[in-house]
XYZ file of C-alpha atoms in Angstrom:
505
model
C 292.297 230.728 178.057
C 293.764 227.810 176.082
C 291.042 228.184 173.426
C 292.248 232.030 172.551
C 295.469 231.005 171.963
C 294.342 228.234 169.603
C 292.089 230.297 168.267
C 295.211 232.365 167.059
C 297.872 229.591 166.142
C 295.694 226.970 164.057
C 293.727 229.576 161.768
C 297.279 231.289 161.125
C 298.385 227.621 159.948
C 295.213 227.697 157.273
C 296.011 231.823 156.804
C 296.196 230.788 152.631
C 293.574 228.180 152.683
C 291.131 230.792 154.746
C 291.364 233.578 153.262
C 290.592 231.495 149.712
C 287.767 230.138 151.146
C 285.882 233.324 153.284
C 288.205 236.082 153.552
C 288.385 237.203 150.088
C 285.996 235.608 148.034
C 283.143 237.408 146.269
C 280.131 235.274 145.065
C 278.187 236.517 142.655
C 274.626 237.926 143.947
C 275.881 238.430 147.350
C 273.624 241.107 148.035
C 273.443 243.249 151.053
C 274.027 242.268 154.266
C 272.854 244.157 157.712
C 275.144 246.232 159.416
C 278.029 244.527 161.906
C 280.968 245.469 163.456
C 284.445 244.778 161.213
C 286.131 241.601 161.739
C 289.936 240.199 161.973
C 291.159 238.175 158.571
C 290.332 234.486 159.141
C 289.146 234.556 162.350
C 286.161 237.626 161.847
C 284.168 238.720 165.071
C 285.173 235.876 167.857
C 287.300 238.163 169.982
C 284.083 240.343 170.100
C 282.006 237.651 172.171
C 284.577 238.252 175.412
C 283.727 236.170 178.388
C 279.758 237.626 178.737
C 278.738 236.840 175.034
C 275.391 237.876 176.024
C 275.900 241.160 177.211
C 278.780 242.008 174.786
C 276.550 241.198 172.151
C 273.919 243.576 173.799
C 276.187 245.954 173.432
C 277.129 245.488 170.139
C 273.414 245.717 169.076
C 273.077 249.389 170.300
C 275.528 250.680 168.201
C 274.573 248.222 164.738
C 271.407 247.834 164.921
C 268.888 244.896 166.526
C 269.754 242.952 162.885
C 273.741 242.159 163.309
C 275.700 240.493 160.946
C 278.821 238.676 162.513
C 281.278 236.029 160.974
C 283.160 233.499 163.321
C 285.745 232.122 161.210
C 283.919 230.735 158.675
C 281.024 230.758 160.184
C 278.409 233.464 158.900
C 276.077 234.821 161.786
C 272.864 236.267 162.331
C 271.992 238.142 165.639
C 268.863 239.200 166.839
C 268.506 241.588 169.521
C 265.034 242.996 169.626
C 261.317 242.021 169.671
C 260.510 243.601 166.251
C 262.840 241.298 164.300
C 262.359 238.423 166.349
C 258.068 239.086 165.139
C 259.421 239.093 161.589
C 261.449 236.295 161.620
C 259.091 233.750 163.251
C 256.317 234.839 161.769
C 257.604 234.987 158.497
C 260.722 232.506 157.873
C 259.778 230.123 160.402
C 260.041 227.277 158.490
C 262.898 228.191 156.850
C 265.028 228.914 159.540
C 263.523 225.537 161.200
C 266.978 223.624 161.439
C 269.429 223.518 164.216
C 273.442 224.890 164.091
C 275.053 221.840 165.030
C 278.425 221.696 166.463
C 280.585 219.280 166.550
C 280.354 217.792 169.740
C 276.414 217.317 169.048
C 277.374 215.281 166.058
C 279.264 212.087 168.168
C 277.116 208.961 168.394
C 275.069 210.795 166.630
C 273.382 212.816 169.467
C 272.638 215.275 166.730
C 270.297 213.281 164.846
C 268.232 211.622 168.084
C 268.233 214.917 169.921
C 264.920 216.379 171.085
C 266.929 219.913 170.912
C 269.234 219.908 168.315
C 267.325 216.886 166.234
C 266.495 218.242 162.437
C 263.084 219.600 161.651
C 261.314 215.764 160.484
C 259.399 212.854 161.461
C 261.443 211.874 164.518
C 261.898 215.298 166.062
C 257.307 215.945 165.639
C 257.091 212.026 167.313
C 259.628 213.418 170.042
C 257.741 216.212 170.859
C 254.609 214.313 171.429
C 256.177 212.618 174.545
C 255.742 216.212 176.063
C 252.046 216.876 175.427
C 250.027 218.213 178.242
C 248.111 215.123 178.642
C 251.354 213.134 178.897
C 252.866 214.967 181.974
C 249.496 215.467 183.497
C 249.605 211.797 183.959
C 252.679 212.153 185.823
C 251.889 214.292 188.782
C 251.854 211.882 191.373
C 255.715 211.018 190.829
C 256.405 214.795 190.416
C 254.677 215.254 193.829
C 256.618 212.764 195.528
C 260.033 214.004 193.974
C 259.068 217.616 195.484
C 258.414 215.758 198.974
C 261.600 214.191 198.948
C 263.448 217.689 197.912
C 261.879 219.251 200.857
C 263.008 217.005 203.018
C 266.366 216.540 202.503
C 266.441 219.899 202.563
C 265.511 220.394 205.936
C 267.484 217.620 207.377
C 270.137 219.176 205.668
C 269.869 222.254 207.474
C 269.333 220.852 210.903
C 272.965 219.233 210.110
C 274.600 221.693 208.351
C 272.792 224.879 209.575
C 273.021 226.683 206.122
C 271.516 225.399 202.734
C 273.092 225.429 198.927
C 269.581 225.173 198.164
C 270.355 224.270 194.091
C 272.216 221.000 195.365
C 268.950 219.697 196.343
C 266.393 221.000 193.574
C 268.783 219.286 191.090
C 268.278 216.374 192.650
C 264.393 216.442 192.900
C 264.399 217.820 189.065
C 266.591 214.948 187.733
C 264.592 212.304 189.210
C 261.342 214.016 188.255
C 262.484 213.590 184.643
C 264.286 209.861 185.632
C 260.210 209.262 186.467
C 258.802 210.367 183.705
C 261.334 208.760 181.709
C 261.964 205.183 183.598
C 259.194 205.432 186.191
C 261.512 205.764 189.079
C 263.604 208.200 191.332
C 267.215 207.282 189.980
C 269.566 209.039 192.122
C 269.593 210.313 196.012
C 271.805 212.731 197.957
C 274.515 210.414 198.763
C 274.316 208.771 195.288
C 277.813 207.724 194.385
C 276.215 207.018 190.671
C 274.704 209.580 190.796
C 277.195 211.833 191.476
C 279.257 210.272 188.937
C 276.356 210.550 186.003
C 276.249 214.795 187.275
C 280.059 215.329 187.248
C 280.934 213.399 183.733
C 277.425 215.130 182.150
C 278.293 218.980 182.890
C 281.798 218.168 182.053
C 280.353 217.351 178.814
C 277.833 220.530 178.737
C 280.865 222.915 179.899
C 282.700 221.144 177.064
C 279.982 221.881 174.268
C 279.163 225.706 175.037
C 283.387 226.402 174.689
C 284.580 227.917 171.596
C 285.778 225.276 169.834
C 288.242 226.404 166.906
C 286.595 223.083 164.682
C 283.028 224.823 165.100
C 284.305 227.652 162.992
C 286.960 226.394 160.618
C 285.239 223.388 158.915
C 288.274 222.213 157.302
C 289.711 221.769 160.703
C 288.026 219.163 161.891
C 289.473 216.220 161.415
C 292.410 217.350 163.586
C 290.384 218.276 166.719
C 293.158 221.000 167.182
C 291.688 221.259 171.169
C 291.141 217.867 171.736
C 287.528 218.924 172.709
C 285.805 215.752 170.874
C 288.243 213.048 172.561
C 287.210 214.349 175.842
C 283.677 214.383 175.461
C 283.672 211.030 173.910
C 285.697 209.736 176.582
C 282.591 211.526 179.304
C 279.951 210.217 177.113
C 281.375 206.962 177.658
C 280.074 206.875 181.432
C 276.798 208.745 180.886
C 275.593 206.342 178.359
C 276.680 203.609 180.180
C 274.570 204.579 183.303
C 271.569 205.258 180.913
C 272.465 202.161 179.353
C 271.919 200.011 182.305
C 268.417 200.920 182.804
C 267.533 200.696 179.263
C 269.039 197.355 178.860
C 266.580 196.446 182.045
C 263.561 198.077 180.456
C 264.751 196.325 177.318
C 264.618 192.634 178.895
C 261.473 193.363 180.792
C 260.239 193.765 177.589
C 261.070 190.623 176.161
C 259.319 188.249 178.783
C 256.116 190.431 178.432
C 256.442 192.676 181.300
C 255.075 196.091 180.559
C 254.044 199.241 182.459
C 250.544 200.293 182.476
C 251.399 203.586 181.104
C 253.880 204.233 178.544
C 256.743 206.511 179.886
C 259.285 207.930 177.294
C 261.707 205.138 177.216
C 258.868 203.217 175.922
C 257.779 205.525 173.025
C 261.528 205.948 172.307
C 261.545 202.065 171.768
C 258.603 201.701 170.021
C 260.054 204.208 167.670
C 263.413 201.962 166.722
C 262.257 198.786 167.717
C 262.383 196.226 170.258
C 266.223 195.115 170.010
C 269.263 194.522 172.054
C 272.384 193.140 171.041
C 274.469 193.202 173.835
C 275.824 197.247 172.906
C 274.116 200.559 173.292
C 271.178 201.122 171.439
C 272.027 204.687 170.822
C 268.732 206.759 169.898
C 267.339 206.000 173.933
C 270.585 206.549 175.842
C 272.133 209.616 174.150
C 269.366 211.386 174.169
C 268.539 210.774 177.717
C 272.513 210.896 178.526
C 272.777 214.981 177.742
C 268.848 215.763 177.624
C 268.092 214.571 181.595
C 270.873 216.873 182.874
C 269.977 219.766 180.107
C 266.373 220.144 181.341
C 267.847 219.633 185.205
C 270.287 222.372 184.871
C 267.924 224.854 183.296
C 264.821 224.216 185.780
C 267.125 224.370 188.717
C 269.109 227.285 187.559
C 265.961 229.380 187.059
C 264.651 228.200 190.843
C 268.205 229.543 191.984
C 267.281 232.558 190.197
C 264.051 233.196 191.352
C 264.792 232.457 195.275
C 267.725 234.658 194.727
C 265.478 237.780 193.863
C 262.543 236.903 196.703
C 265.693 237.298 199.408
C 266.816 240.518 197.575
C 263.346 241.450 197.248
C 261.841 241.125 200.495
C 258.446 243.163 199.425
C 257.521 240.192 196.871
C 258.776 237.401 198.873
C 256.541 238.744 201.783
C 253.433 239.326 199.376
C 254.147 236.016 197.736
C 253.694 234.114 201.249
C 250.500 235.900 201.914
C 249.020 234.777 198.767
C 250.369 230.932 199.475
C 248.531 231.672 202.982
C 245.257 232.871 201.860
C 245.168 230.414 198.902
C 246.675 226.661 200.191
C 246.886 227.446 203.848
C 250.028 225.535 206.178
C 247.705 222.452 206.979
C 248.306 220.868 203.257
C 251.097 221.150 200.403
C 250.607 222.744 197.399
C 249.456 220.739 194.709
C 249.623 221.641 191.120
C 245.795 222.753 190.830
C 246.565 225.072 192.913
C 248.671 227.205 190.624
C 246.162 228.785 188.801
C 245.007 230.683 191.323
C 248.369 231.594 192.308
C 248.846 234.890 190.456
C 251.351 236.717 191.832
C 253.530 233.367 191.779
C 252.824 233.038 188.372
C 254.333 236.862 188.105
C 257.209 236.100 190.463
C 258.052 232.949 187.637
C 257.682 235.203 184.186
C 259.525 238.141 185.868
C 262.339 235.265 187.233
C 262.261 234.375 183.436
C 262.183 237.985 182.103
C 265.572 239.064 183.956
C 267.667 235.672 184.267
C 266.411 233.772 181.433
C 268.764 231.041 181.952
C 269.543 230.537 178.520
C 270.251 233.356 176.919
C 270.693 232.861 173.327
C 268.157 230.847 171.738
C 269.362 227.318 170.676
C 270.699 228.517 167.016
C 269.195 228.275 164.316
C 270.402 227.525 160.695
C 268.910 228.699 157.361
C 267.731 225.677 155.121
C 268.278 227.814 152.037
C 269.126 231.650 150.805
C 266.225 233.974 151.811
C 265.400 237.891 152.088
C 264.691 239.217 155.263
C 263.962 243.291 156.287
C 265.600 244.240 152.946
C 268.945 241.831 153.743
C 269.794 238.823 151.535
C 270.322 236.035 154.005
C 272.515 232.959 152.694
C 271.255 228.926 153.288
C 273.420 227.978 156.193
C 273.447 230.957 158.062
C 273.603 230.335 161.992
C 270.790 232.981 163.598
C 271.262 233.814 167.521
C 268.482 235.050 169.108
C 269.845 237.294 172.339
C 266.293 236.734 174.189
C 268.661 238.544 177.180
C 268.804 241.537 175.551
C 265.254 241.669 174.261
C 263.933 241.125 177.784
C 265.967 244.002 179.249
C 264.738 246.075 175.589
C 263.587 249.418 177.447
C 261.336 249.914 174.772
C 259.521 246.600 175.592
C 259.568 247.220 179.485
C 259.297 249.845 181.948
C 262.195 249.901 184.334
C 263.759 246.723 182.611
C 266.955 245.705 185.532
C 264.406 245.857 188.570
C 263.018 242.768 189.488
C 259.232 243.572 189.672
C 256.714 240.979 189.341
C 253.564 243.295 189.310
C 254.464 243.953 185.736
C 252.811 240.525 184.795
C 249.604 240.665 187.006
C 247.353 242.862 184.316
C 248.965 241.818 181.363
C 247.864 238.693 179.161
C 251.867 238.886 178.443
C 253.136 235.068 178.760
C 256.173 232.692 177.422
C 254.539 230.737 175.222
C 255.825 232.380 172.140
C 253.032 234.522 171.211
C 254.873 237.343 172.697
C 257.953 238.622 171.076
C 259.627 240.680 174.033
C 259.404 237.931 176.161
C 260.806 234.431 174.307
C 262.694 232.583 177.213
C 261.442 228.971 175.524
C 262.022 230.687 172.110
C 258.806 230.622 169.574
C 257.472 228.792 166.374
C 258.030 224.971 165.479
C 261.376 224.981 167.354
C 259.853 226.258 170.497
C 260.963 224.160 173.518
C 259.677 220.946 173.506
C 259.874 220.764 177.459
C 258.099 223.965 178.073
C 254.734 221.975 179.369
C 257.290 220.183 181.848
C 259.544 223.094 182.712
C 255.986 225.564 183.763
C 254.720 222.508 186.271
C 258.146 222.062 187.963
C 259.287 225.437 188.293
C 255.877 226.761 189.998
C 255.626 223.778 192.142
C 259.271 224.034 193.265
C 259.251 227.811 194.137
C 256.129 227.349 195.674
C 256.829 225.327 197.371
C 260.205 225.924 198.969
C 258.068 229.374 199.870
C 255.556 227.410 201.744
C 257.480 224.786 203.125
C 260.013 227.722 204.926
C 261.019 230.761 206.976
C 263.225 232.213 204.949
C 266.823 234.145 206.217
C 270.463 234.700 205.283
C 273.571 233.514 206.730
C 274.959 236.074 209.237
C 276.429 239.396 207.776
C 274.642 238.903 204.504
C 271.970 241.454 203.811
C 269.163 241.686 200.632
C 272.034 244.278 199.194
C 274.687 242.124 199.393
C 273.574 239.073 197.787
C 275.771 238.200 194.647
C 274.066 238.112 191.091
C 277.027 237.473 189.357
C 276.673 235.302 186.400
C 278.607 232.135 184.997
C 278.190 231.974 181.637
C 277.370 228.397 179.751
C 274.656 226.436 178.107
C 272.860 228.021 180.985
C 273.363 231.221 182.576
C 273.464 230.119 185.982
C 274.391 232.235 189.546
C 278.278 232.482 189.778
C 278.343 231.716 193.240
C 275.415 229.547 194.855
C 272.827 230.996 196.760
C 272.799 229.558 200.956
C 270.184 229.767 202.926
C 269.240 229.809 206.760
C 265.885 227.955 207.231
C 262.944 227.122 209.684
C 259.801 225.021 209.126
C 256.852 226.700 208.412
C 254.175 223.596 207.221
C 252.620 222.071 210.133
C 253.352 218.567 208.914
C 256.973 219.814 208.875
C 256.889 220.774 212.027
C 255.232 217.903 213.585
C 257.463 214.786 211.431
C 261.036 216.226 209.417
C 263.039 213.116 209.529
C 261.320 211.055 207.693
C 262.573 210.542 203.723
C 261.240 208.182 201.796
C-alpha cells in the first residue's frame, strides 16, 4: 500500500505547481471530450483503478459509456471497452495511435527504444518483427519439440517424487528455453538451475516493479526525484539480468570474431547484424535488454495462459474428456504430438481461443499513445493521449457472446472467429501494426503444450479438491495470472511414458 500513500503526500507537495499545469488550465480548442467519471484535484481518476483495474474499469464502462475518458495525474486517458470502438479505432487511427505509453522504468538503458513491445513505430521495431515471421519459427521446431520433451519429463519425475504437480513451475521452464533456442540455439536453464533461478527471481521482480503505480508515471515533473525509489530498484535487478544475457552474448560475440557461425541465423544474430559486430569489454545494450525483460515477458504470458487453460479442462470435465478423445482418434498414444498435427485438432484449437477469450492474460492492451491531436466518434482526442484497450471486458461484452463467464469451447468450432486481429470482440494479441509481434510463436507453443500435457497424462486433483472448488482467483500484473497455482495428481498415459520416464535429456 506504500504507493497510495505516496500517491497522496508527493502530489500535495506540487498541489500549486499541479493544479497550474492540469487542474485548472483551459487551452483554447479543447473541444469535447467523451464521458468519464469525475476526478480528485491533482491526482484525477487513480483511486478508481482499485486493486482489479480490469474489472473496475469494466465497471466503470457500463455506467460511461465503452469510450471513457480518465486522467491519472497528469496523465490524460483513453479507455476502450467494447468491440465497436475498438473497429473504429484500428481501422481508422491506426497509424496514428501507432506509438507506445512509455513509463519510466521502460526508459532505463534505454529498454524503451530496443524493445520489440514498447520500441517506437520505425525502422528498428518493422526489422524486429521480422525475426518472428512464420518461416523463421517454422525452422525452429525441432528445438521446440525437444524443449516440450524435456517439460514432460520433469514433470513426471516430479510427480513420482513429490506426488502432486505445480504444473506452471515446469511449463516456464520448457517456454523460457524454447525462446533461449530460438534466441541462442540452446536450452539455457534446467529445474535445479541456480542461474536460472536467479535470472527468474531478479526478472519478475523487475516486471512486478513496472506494472505498479508509480507516482513519476503520472506527475512528469516528478521524476527526477523517484519519490518511490521504483527506478533504483529496477536498475539495481537489471543489473543481474543483463549480466546473465550478457554472458552469452559476449560468447556469441567472440565466436563471431574467429569466423565461427551457425548455419541458421537465430535472433541474437539478426540483433547483431543490426548494430554491428562490436564488443568492448561492457554491455552492448540493444541484444541484452531486450532479451533481459522480453525472454521472461513472452515466458510469463505463454505459461500463464497454459495455467489457465488446464485450470478450466479440470473444472470442466465435459471438454477435457472430449478433448482426449479427439487427441485419441487424431495422434493416437503410440507417438507425440507434433505440430502438424494441430490443424486437425479442432476442438483444441477451441479449448485455446475460449482459454484466450475468458483469461486473456493480459488484459489491457500494451497502451497506446496518440502521435498528434485527432477526432474520433465525435470526441477531440489530444497528441499524447495514453489509450487502454480493456480486451477483458470486450471478451466478456454480452453483446459479442452468448453466455460470456462459462467456459465453453464449442463456441469457436463453427465460427471463422480467430485472434489474429481481424476480429474486434476477440483481440487477446491486440490488432493493427502494433499487433503482437510474438503471436506466430505464442499459437505453436501454447497448442503444443496443452496438447500435449493432455496426451502425455491422466489427469486428477489432490484429495478433497473437486471441479467446484478449484480457485480462479486472479493476481493482477503485466499478466493476469492464477492467484494461487494450479497442482495436479498425475499418471502416464503415452506408451513411451509408460515403458521409459526417467530418462531427461
Amino acid at each position: 500500500m506504500e504507493w497510495y500513500y505516496a500517491f497522496i503526500i508527493w502530489p500535495s507537495v506540487c498541489l500549486v505547481i499541479a493544479f497550474l499545469v492540469i487542474s485548472k488550465s483551459k487551452n483554447k480548442g479543447q473541444g469535447q471530450r467523451p464521458p468519464g467519471p469525475p476526478g480528485w484535484p491533482v491526482i484525477g481518476n487513480i483511486f478508481d483503478l482499485g486493486v482489479e483495474p480490469h474489472r473496475s474499469l469494466a465497471r466503470l464502462s457500463r455506467k460511461y459509456g465503452p469510450i471513457m475518458w480518465l486522467r491519472f495525474g497528469a496523465k490524460n486517458t483513453l479507455v476502450v471497452s467494447s468491440a465497436e470502438v475498438a473497429m473504429e479505432m484500428f481501422k481508422k487511427h491506426d497509424l496514428t495511435i501507432s506509438d507506445r505509453a512509455i513509463n519510466e522504468c521502460f526508459k532505463l538503458n534505454k529498454y524503451d527504444q530496443v524493445s520489440m513491445g514498447v520500441a517506437p513505430y520505425g525502422t528498428y521495431w518493422r526489422m524486429m518483427r521480422q525475426l518472428f515471421s512464420n518461416n523463421r519459427i517454422k525452422a525452429t521446431e525441432k528445438l521446440r519439440t525437444r524443449s516440450m520433451d524435456n517439460m514432460i519429463k520433469w514433470i513426471w519425475n516430479n510427480a513420482q517424487e513429490k506426488g502432486s504437480v505445480e504444473i506452471a513451475r515446469f511449463t516456464e521452464i520448457m517456454v523460457f528455453n524454447a525462446i533461449g533456442n530460438a534466441i541462442f540455439s540452446k536450452d539455457i536453464v534446467y529445474p535445479h538451475s541456480e542461474k536460472g533461478k536467479e535470472f527468474f527471481t531478479a526478472t519478475a521482480k523487475i516486471l512486478e516493479f513496472i506494472t505498479k503505480p508509480n507516482v513519476a508515471d503520472f506527475f512528469p515533473w516528478m521524476r527526477w526525484l523517484d519519490p518511490q525509489r521504483v527506478k533504483k530498484k529496477v536498475k539495481q535487478l537489471l543489473g543481474i539480468t543483463i549480466g546473465f544475457s550478457f554472458a552469452l552474448v559476449k560468447e556469441r560475440i567472440l565466436d563471431r570474431q574467429i569466423g565461427k557461425r551457425n548455419e541458421e541465423k537465430d535472433f541474437l544474430d539478426v540483433m547483431l547484424d543490426f548494430q554491428g559486430n562490436r564488443m568492448d569489454g561492457e554491455p552492448t545494450k540493444l541484444p541484452e535488454i531486450n532479451i533481459s525483460i522480453g525472454i521472461l515477458h513472452a515466458t510469463d504470458t505463454t505459461t500463464d495462459t497454459v495455467e489457465w487453460a488446464m485450470t478450466e479442462l479440470l473444472r470442466n470435465p465435459r471438454v477435457m474428456r472430449k478433448a482426449e478423445v479427439e487427441l485419441d482418434q487424431v495422434v493416437g498414444r503410440k507417438r507425440k504430438l507434433e505440430e502438424g498435427d494441430i490443424k486437425n485438432l479442432h476442438y483444441l484449437q477451441a479449448v485455446v481461443k475460449e482459454t484466450l477469450r475468458l483469461h486473456p492474460v493480459v488484459p489491457f492492451l500494451v497502451p497506446r499513445s496518440v502521435r498528434e491531436d485527432m477526432e474520433f466518434m465525435g470526441y477531440l482526442i489530444p497528441k499524447n493521449t495514453q489509450i487502454f484497450v480493456n480486451v477483458w471486458a470486450i471478451a466478456r461484452d454480452p453483446t459479442s457472446w452468448d453466455d460470456p463467464i462459462s467456459f465453453k469451447p464449442e463456441r469457436f468450432l463453427n465460427s471463422d472467429v480467430d485472434y489474429k486481429g481481424r476480429h474486434f470482440q476477440f483481440l487477446p494479441f491486440g490488432a493493427g501494426r502494433r499487433i503482437c509481434v510474438g503471436l506466430p510463436f505464442a499459437e505453436r507453443m501454447l497448442h503444443l503444450t496443452i496438447g500435449s500435457l493432455i496426451q502425455s497424462f491422466e489427469w486428477a486433483l489432490e484429495d478433497g479438491i473437486t471441479p467446484e472448488k478449484i480457485s480462479v482467483k486472479e493476481s493482477f500484473g503485466l499478466a493476469l495470472r492464477k492467484a494461487d497455482p494450479l497442482k495436479v495428481v498425475l499418471r502416464p498415459k503415452l506408451h513411451e511414458m509408460q515403458e521409459n520416464v526417467a530418462q531427461v535429456q
